[in-house]
Each structure stands twice: as structure tokens, then as C-alpha cells.
Amino acid sequence: MLFRSASRFNDLIVERLVDGALEALVGHGVREADITVTWVPGAWELPVVAQRLAGTGTVDAVVALGAVIKGSTDHYTHVAGQCAAGLMRVQLESRLPVAFGVLTTETIEQCIERAGTKAGNKGVEAAMAALETVLVLRS
Ligand code: INI
């Protein structure tokens, strides 16, 4: 069972990451019925929900997807940094792969480029990393 946890903040971009992750997982043989998407308000909330999902005992991996854009305040620094640190903590404490598919960019254009246009799709990358890590941990 694979869970993807996605944040609604900047949802037009995050939806592209979710679509990319879903296509990549199904394309690599994961059954759609084994994938659950859970939406959270923003990247800040991803770690606590990833922690809950990882603790259910029925999940093989969590793919955390979000988009944090710098803007004009330093809110970005706190949200992006704590999100990344929180997800890493969940990964190590749960011993389950928690893939980091959270875009952290200066501008919305850079996000769009990484959400399926010019520079690939971070959702695809994160989904593939989760799948590969599940297999590495099983081997
Ligand atoms: N959340 C994001 O996912 N991306 C952002 O760019 C962002 N900015 O810029 O503020 C953001 N903030 C909300 C945050 O994740 C929490 O949902 C909020 O602070 C409530 O806890």
C-alpha cells in the first residue's frame, strides 16, 4: 500500500505533481486500489500526516507532495525547512520511505517548470524514489 500525502497550498501545481506520481506508480505496476491520496492544508502539515500514515502499519511508503514558493516574506524559510526536516524525521523514525516531492522555489514559474513542463515532474521523481527505496529495503 502506498500513500501519497499532498498539500492544497498552490494546489494547481500540486495537482500536477499528484497526477505525475499516480501515473508513474501505476505505470510501474502499483495497483490504483493500493494508492491513497490524502490532502492537507499546506506543506507545514505534511510531516504530521505522513507520521500518522506511516504509523498505520499498512503502508509501504509515503510520497509527500507540495509546493513552497518564496514570495516576499521569510514564511517560506520556516515552512520549507521544517517540512523537509519533519519528513526526514518521520522517515527515520518510522523506518519507511518518505519521499520528498515538495518543490521549494523562488518563483511560481520555477514551480511550473518542475511540475511537468520544462524541468520534469518532481511528483514522478518522488514516486519513483519511494518505489525504489521500498525495494532496496526489502532486498
Ligand atoms: N504552504 C505551502 O504548502 N506552500 C507555501 O508556499 C506556503 N507559503 O508560502 O506560505 C505555505 N504556507 C502554509 C503552511 O504550509 C501552513 O499550512 C500554514 O502555515 C498553517 O499551518
CSV table of C-alpha atoms and ligand atoms in Angstrom, one decimal:
chain,number,residue,atom,x,y,z
A,1,MET,CA,0.0,0.0,0.0
A,2,LEU,CA,1.4,3.4,-1.0
A,3,PHE,CA,0.1,6.6,0.5
A,4,ARG,CA,0.7,10.0,-1.1
A,5,SER,CA,0.2,13.0,1.0
A,6,ALA,CA,-0.4,16.2,-0.9
A,7,SER,CA,-0.7,19.8,0.2
A,8,ARG,CA,-3.6,22.1,-1.1
A,9,PHE,CA,-1.5,25.3,-0.9
A,10,ASN,CA,-0.6,26.1,-4.5
A,11,ASP,CA,-2.9,23.3,-5.5
A,12,LEU,CA,-2.8,23.9,-9.2
A,13,ILE,CA,0.8,22.9,-9.1
A,14,VAL,CA,0.5,20.2,-6.5
A,15,GLU,CA,-2.3,18.5,-8.6
A,16,ARG,CA,0.2,18.2,-11.5
A,17,LEU,CA,2.7,16.5,-9.0
A,18,VAL,CA,-0.1,14.2,-7.8
A,19,ASP,CA,-1.0,13.3,-11.4
A,20,GLY,CA,2.6,12.6,-12.3
A,21,ALA,CA,3.1,10.4,-9.2
A,22,LEU,CA,0.0,8.4,-9.9
A,23,GLU,CA,0.9,7.8,-13.5
A,24,ALA,CA,4.4,6.8,-12.6
A,25,LEU,CA,3.3,4.4,-9.8
A,26,VAL,CA,0.6,2.7,-11.9
A,27,GLY,CA,3.0,2.6,-14.9
A,28,HIS,CA,5.4,0.6,-12.7
A,29,GLY,CA,2.8,-1.9,-11.6
A,30,VAL,CA,1.3,-0.5,-8.5
A,31,ARG,CA,-2.5,-1.1,-8.4
A,32,GLU,CA,-4.6,2.1,-8.2
A,33,ALA,CA,-6.6,0.4,-5.4
A,34,ASP,CA,-3.3,0.3,-3.3
A,35,ILE,CA,-2.7,4.1,-3.6
A,36,THR,CA,-4.5,6.6,-1.3
A,37,VAL,CA,-4.2,10.3,-1.7
A,38,THR,CA,-4.6,12.4,1.4
A,39,TRP,CA,-4.8,16.2,1.1
A,40,VAL,CA,-3.5,18.5,3.8
A,41,PRO,CA,-3.7,22.4,4.1
A,42,GLY,CA,-0.1,23.2,3.3
A,43,ALA,CA,3.5,21.8,3.4
A,44,TRP,CA,3.7,22.6,7.1
A,45,GLU,CA,1.1,19.9,7.8
A,46,LEU,CA,2.7,17.2,5.6
A,47,PRO,CA,5.0,15.7,8.3
A,48,VAL,CA,2.3,15.1,10.9
A,49,VAL,CA,0.1,13.4,8.4
A,50,ALA,CA,3.0,11.4,7.0
A,51,GLN,CA,3.7,10.3,10.5
A,52,ARG,CA,0.1,9.1,11.1
A,53,LEU,CA,0.1,7.3,7.8
A,54,ALA,CA,3.5,5.7,8.3
A,55,GLY,CA,2.3,4.5,11.7
A,56,THR,CA,-0.8,2.6,10.5
A,57,GLY,CA,1.3,-0.5,9.8
A,58,THR,CA,-0.4,-1.0,6.4
A,59,VAL,CA,1.7,1.5,4.4
A,60,ASP,CA,4.9,0.7,2.4
A,61,ALA,CA,5.9,4.3,1.7
A,62,VAL,CA,4.7,7.8,1.8
A,63,VAL,CA,5.2,10.3,-1.1
A,64,ALA,CA,4.9,13.8,0.2
A,65,LEU,CA,4.0,16.3,-2.5
A,66,GLY,CA,3.8,20.1,-2.1
A,67,ALA,CA,4.9,23.5,-3.4
A,68,VAL,CA,6.5,26.2,-1.3
A,69,ILE,CA,7.2,29.4,-3.1
A,70,LYS,CA,9.4,32.1,-1.6
A,71,GLY,CA,7.4,35.3,-2.1
A,72,SER,CA,8.3,38.4,-0.2
A,73,THR,CA,8.3,37.2,3.5
A,74,ASP,CA,10.5,34.7,5.3
A,75,HIS,CA,7.5,32.5,6.0
A,76,TYR,CA,8.9,30.3,3.2
A,77,THR,CA,12.1,29.6,5.0
A,78,HIS,CA,10.2,28.2,8.1
A,79,VAL,CA,7.7,26.2,6.1
A,80,ALA,CA,10.1,24.7,3.6
A,81,GLY,CA,12.8,24.0,6.2
A,82,GLN,CA,10.5,22.5,8.8
A,83,CYS,CA,8.6,20.5,6.2
A,84,ALA,CA,11.8,18.9,5.0
A,85,ALA,CA,13.2,18.3,8.5
A,86,GLY,CA,9.9,16.9,9.7
A,87,LEU,CA,9.6,14.5,6.7
A,88,MET,CA,13.1,13.2,7.2
A,89,ARG,CA,12.4,12.7,10.9
A,90,VAL,CA,9.3,10.6,10.1
A,91,GLN,CA,11.2,8.6,7.5
A,92,LEU,CA,14.0,7.7,10.0
A,93,GLU,CA,11.6,7.1,13.0
A,94,SER,CA,9.1,5.0,11.0
A,95,ARG,CA,11.8,3.2,9.0
A,96,LEU,CA,9.6,3.7,6.0
A,97,PRO,CA,10.5,5.6,2.8
A,98,VAL,CA,9.0,9.1,2.9
A,99,ALA,CA,9.8,10.6,-0.4
A,100,PHE,CA,10.3,14.4,-0.6
A,101,GLY,CA,8.3,15.7,-3.5
A,102,VAL,CA,8.0,19.2,-2.2
A,103,LEU,CA,9.0,21.9,-4.6
A,104,THR,CA,10.8,24.8,-2.9
A,105,THR,CA,11.4,27.6,-5.3
A,106,GLU,CA,11.9,31.4,-5.6
A,107,THR,CA,9.1,31.9,-8.1
A,108,ILE,CA,5.9,30.2,-9.3
A,109,GLU,CA,7.5,29.9,-12.8
A,110,GLN,CA,10.2,27.7,-11.3
A,111,CYS,CA,7.5,25.5,-9.7
A,112,ILE,CA,5.6,25.2,-13.0
A,113,GLU,CA,8.8,24.1,-14.8
A,114,ARG,CA,9.2,21.3,-12.2
A,115,ALA,CA,5.6,20.2,-12.3
A,116,GLY,CA,5.5,18.6,-15.7
A,117,THR,CA,6.7,21.3,-18.1
A,118,LYS,CA,10.4,22.2,-18.8
A,119,ALA,CA,12.2,20.5,-16.0
A,120,GLY,CA,10.4,17.2,-15.5
A,121,ASN,CA,7.9,16.4,-12.8
A,122,LYS,CA,9.0,16.3,-9.1
A,123,GLY,CA,6.0,14.1,-8.3
A,124,VAL,CA,7.2,11.4,-10.8
A,125,GLU,CA,10.7,11.6,-9.3
A,126,ALA,CA,9.4,11.3,-5.7
A,127,ALA,CA,7.1,8.4,-6.6
A,128,MET,CA,9.9,6.5,-8.3
A,129,ALA,CA,12.3,7.2,-5.4
A,130,ALA,CA,9.7,5.8,-2.9
A,131,LEU,CA,9.2,2.7,-5.0
A,132,GLU,CA,12.9,2.1,-5.5
A,133,THR,CA,13.5,2.6,-1.7
A,134,VAL,CA,10.8,0.1,-0.8
A,135,LEU,CA,12.6,-2.5,-3.0
A,136,VAL,CA,16.0,-1.6,-1.6
A,137,LEU,CA,14.7,-2.0,2.0
A,138,ARG,CA,13.1,-5.4,1.1
A,139,SER,CA,16.3,-6.8,-0.5
B,1,INI,N1,2.3,26.3,2.4
B,1,INI,C1,2.7,25.7,1.3
B,1,INI,O1,2.5,24.5,1.0
B,1,INI,N2,3.4,26.4,0.3
B,1,INI,C2,3.7,27.8,0.5
B,1,INI,O2,4.3,28.4,-0.4
B,1,INI,C3,3.3,28.4,1.7
B,1,INI,N3,3.5,29.8,2.0
B,1,INI,O3,4.2,30.4,1.2
B,1,INI,O4,3.1,30.3,3.0
B,1,INI,C4,2.5,27.6,2.7
B,1,INI,N4,2.1,28.1,3.9
B,1,INI,C5,1.1,27.5,4.6
B,1,INI,C6,1.7,26.5,5.6
B,1,INI,O5,2.1,25.3,4.9
B,1,INI,C7,0.6,26.0,6.7
B,1,INI,O6,-0.5,25.4,6.0
B,1,INI,C8,0.1,27.2,7.4
B,1,INI,O7,1.1,28.0,8.0
B,1,INI,C9,-0.9,26.7,8.6
B,1,INI,O8,-0.2,25.9,9.5
